[in-house]
Amino acid sequence: MTDDRTLLAVPLTAEAFAPFGDVLEAAGDPTKLINEGACGRWHDLAMLDLSDGRAGISIFRADIRPLPYRFSLVERHPAGSQAFIPMELVPFLVIVAPDESGVPGSPHAFVTEPGQAINLHRGTWHGVLTPIAGSGLFAVVDRIGGGTNLEEWRYDAPFTVVLN
Amino acid sequence: MTDDRTLLAVPLTAEAFAPFGDVLEAAGDPTKLINEGACGRWHDLAMLDLSDGRAGISIFRADIRPLPYRFSLVERHPAGSQAFIPMELVPFLVIVAPDESGVPGSPHAFVTEPGQAINLHRGTWHGVLTPIAGSGLFAVVDRIGGGTNLEEWRYDAPFTVVLN
């Protein structure tokens, strides 16, 4: 049961997530086999868009969030995409929102399967990193460069994310 | 006990690995705290060098290798760096070799701690991806671009990697 301030986190799929970003996962057959057949490569899954910056790899360690998860803050990076790669086979929450004339519309909540990573397209409104299990360790591929690359928005009332 | 064809895999440290690449890990204090203090960021840890290409993110799933691990093949990518980010908190082997006038010298073997990722510098001789536990799932950040970007070398006799 959800009302308009309660979001049921739905399983993350490439199709449902397409307006916001890419799902990075070993789905279906690999693009090719390498290393004499010992390794599958699912090739070039993320649309990186770093404008005037360059790609960098950072490590994030985020607090584990209890469920149900309440939030009112979302943010976006107007100058670059941002990929979150969990370094542990555990699920995490992904909160995103469409842009409506420069402000975020109603948010959507997804929950990953272990082994899924995401790449948020440049400028996508999203919640902060929200692991719900494990150690909270992620590798992040995002824009390294100058200037301001963060916009924040606070909804006028909080949303609550629940799992099935 | 090791002879010159037996390599004892030593713990991966940034210092020992520096001639070959970067260790990506949440070591020491974070570069900064973000998300109202709920997340540490260890910033921009990898020297990405993609020459005339661009950065891409792929997923690899590699066979788990039994120990002791025998190999004779190494390879390098002359046009770009290559980062391997394990998506599970398990160790993997890292085999690298210095370049000696265009061919690999004697190899070195490292074993990671869970939570460590690596970035091989452009042109570094290395063994194929060798997980030793878990599901073999990695995110890989490397060069997307045209032309040949693979050189292989087979030592005239195999090496054997052992753990302590």
Tab-separated table of C-alpha atoms in Angstrom, chain B residues 30-148:
chain	number	residue	atom	x	y	z
B	30	PRO	CA	38.573	9.937	3.120
B	31	THR	CA	39.518	12.889	0.938
B	32	LYS	CA	36.227	14.444	1.975
B	33	LEU	CA	32.876	13.678	3.536
B	34	ILE	CA	29.768	14.191	1.419
B	35	ASN	CA	25.998	13.676	1.815
B	36	GLU	CA	25.821	15.460	5.159
B	37	GLY	CA	28.629	13.304	6.553
B	38	ALA	CA	27.048	9.978	5.592
B	39	CYS	CA	29.583	9.093	2.880
B	40	GLY	CA	33.361	9.273	2.558
B	41	ARG	CA	34.930	9.972	-0.821
B	42	TRP	CA	38.481	8.796	-1.595
B	43	HIS	CA	38.951	11.000	-4.613
B	44	ASP	CA	40.350	10.285	-8.070
B	45	LEU	CA	42.600	7.325	-7.247
B	46	ALA	CA	43.416	6.032	-10.734
B	47	MET	CA	45.715	7.396	-13.408
B	48	LEU	CA	43.537	6.804	-16.452
B	49	ASP	CA	45.452	7.156	-19.724
B	50	LEU	CA	43.319	6.261	-22.710
B	51	SER	CA	45.423	7.880	-25.476
B	52	ASP	CA	43.145	8.536	-28.474
B	53	GLY	CA	40.201	6.602	-26.999
B	54	ARG	CA	37.597	7.330	-24.342
B	55	ALA	CA	36.763	5.738	-21.002
B	56	GLY	CA	34.149	3.002	-20.910
B	57	ILE	CA	32.756	0.709	-18.264
B	58	SER	CA	32.356	-2.988	-19.027
B	59	ILE	CA	31.473	-5.970	-16.865
B	60	PHE	CA	33.735	-9.036	-16.836
B	61	ARG	CA	32.896	-12.418	-15.395
B	62	ALA	CA	35.959	-14.629	-15.119
B	63	ASP	CA	36.440	-18.255	-14.164
B	64	ILE	CA	37.675	-18.809	-10.615
B	65	ARG	CA	41.234	-20.187	-10.705
B	66	PRO	CA	42.400	-22.952	-8.414
B	67	LEU	CA	45.618	-22.499	-6.474
B	68	PRO	CA	48.459	-23.060	-7.062
B	69	TYR	CA	47.899	-21.141	-10.315
B	70	ARG	CA	50.052	-21.896	-13.337
B	71	PHE	CA	50.453	-19.430	-16.185
B	72	SER	CA	52.771	-18.657	-19.034
B	73	LEU	CA	50.773	-15.965	-20.877
B	74	VAL	CA	50.880	-12.260	-20.135
B	75	GLU	CA	49.504	-9.349	-22.126
B	76	ARG	CA	49.495	-5.575	-22.288
B	77	HIS	CA	47.401	-2.797	-23.739
B	78	PRO	CA	49.712	-0.242	-25.347
B	79	ALA	CA	46.944	2.315	-25.915
B	80	GLY	CA	45.292	2.450	-22.524
B	81	SER	CA	45.109	1.863	-18.802
B	82	GLN	CA	42.742	-0.785	-17.437
B	83	ALA	CA	41.048	-0.822	-14.040
B	84	PHE	CA	39.602	-3.943	-12.424
B	85	ILE	CA	36.988	-3.381	-9.733
B	86	PRO	CA	35.796	-6.534	-7.965
B	87	MET	CA	32.035	-6.521	-7.350
B	88	GLU	CA	32.387	-8.866	-4.393
B	89	LEU	CA	34.421	-8.635	-1.181
B	90	VAL	CA	36.844	-11.396	-2.104
B	91	PRO	CA	40.543	-11.458	-2.986
B	92	PHE	CA	41.975	-11.914	-6.481
B	93	LEU	CA	45.448	-12.439	-7.875
B	94	VAL	CA	47.305	-9.667	-9.680
B	95	ILE	CA	50.214	-10.720	-11.870
B	96	VAL	CA	52.377	-8.054	-13.470
B	97	ALA	CA	55.819	-7.794	-15.016
B	98	PRO	CA	58.202	-4.960	-15.783
B	99	ASP	CA	58.924	-4.186	-19.405
B	100	GLU	CA	62.448	-4.963	-20.537
B	101	SER	CA	63.031	-3.563	-24.004
B	102	GLY	CA	59.626	-4.527	-25.282
B	103	VAL	CA	59.281	-7.912	-23.606
B	104	PRO	CA	58.162	-8.767	-20.064
B	105	GLY	CA	60.777	-9.387	-17.391
B	106	SER	CA	60.282	-11.663	-14.396
B	107	PRO	CA	56.670	-11.522	-13.163
B	108	HIS	CA	55.457	-10.436	-9.728
B	109	ALA	CA	52.359	-11.827	-8.025
B	110	PHE	CA	50.138	-9.966	-5.573
B	111	VAL	CA	46.987	-10.978	-3.765
B	112	THR	CA	44.393	-8.342	-2.917
B	113	GLU	CA	42.526	-7.750	0.292
B	114	PRO	CA	38.743	-7.752	-0.112
B	115	GLY	CA	37.761	-4.183	-1.028
B	116	GLN	CA	40.858	-3.420	-3.100
B	117	ALA	CA	40.589	-2.644	-6.803
B	118	ILE	CA	43.456	-1.925	-9.201
B	119	ASN	CA	44.225	0.244	-12.200
B	120	LEU	CA	46.967	-1.041	-14.483
B	121	HIS	CA	48.881	1.793	-16.057
B	122	ARG	CA	48.919	2.019	-19.832
B	123	GLY	CA	51.240	-0.593	-21.313
B	124	THR	CA	51.820	-2.614	-18.125
B	125	TRP	CA	52.412	-6.325	-18.729
B	126	HIS	CA	49.889	-8.351	-16.746
B	127	GLY	CA	48.336	-11.762	-16.397
B	128	VAL	CA	44.730	-12.427	-17.322
B	129	LEU	CA	42.030	-11.707	-14.757
B	130	THR	CA	42.397	-14.273	-11.984
B	131	PRO	CA	39.751	-14.356	-9.282
B	132	ILE	CA	40.411	-17.059	-6.708
B	133	ALA	CA	37.082	-16.957	-4.859
B	134	GLY	CA	33.500	-15.828	-5.360
B	135	SER	CA	31.588	-15.304	-8.579
B	136	GLY	CA	34.342	-13.711	-10.695
B	137	LEU	CA	32.370	-10.509	-11.344
B	138	PHE	CA	34.327	-7.302	-12.042
B	139	ALA	CA	33.639	-3.859	-13.435
B	140	VAL	CA	36.379	-2.784	-15.839
B	141	VAL	CA	37.212	0.785	-16.807
B	142	ASP	CA	39.339	0.820	-19.929
B	143	ARG	CA	39.820	2.391	-23.317
B	144	ILE	CA	37.073	2.282	-25.901
B	145	GLY	CA	38.531	3.043	-29.293
B	146	GLY	CA	39.775	1.716	-32.589
B	147	GLY	CA	42.979	-0.026	-33.594
B	148	THR	CA	44.874	-2.871	-31.987
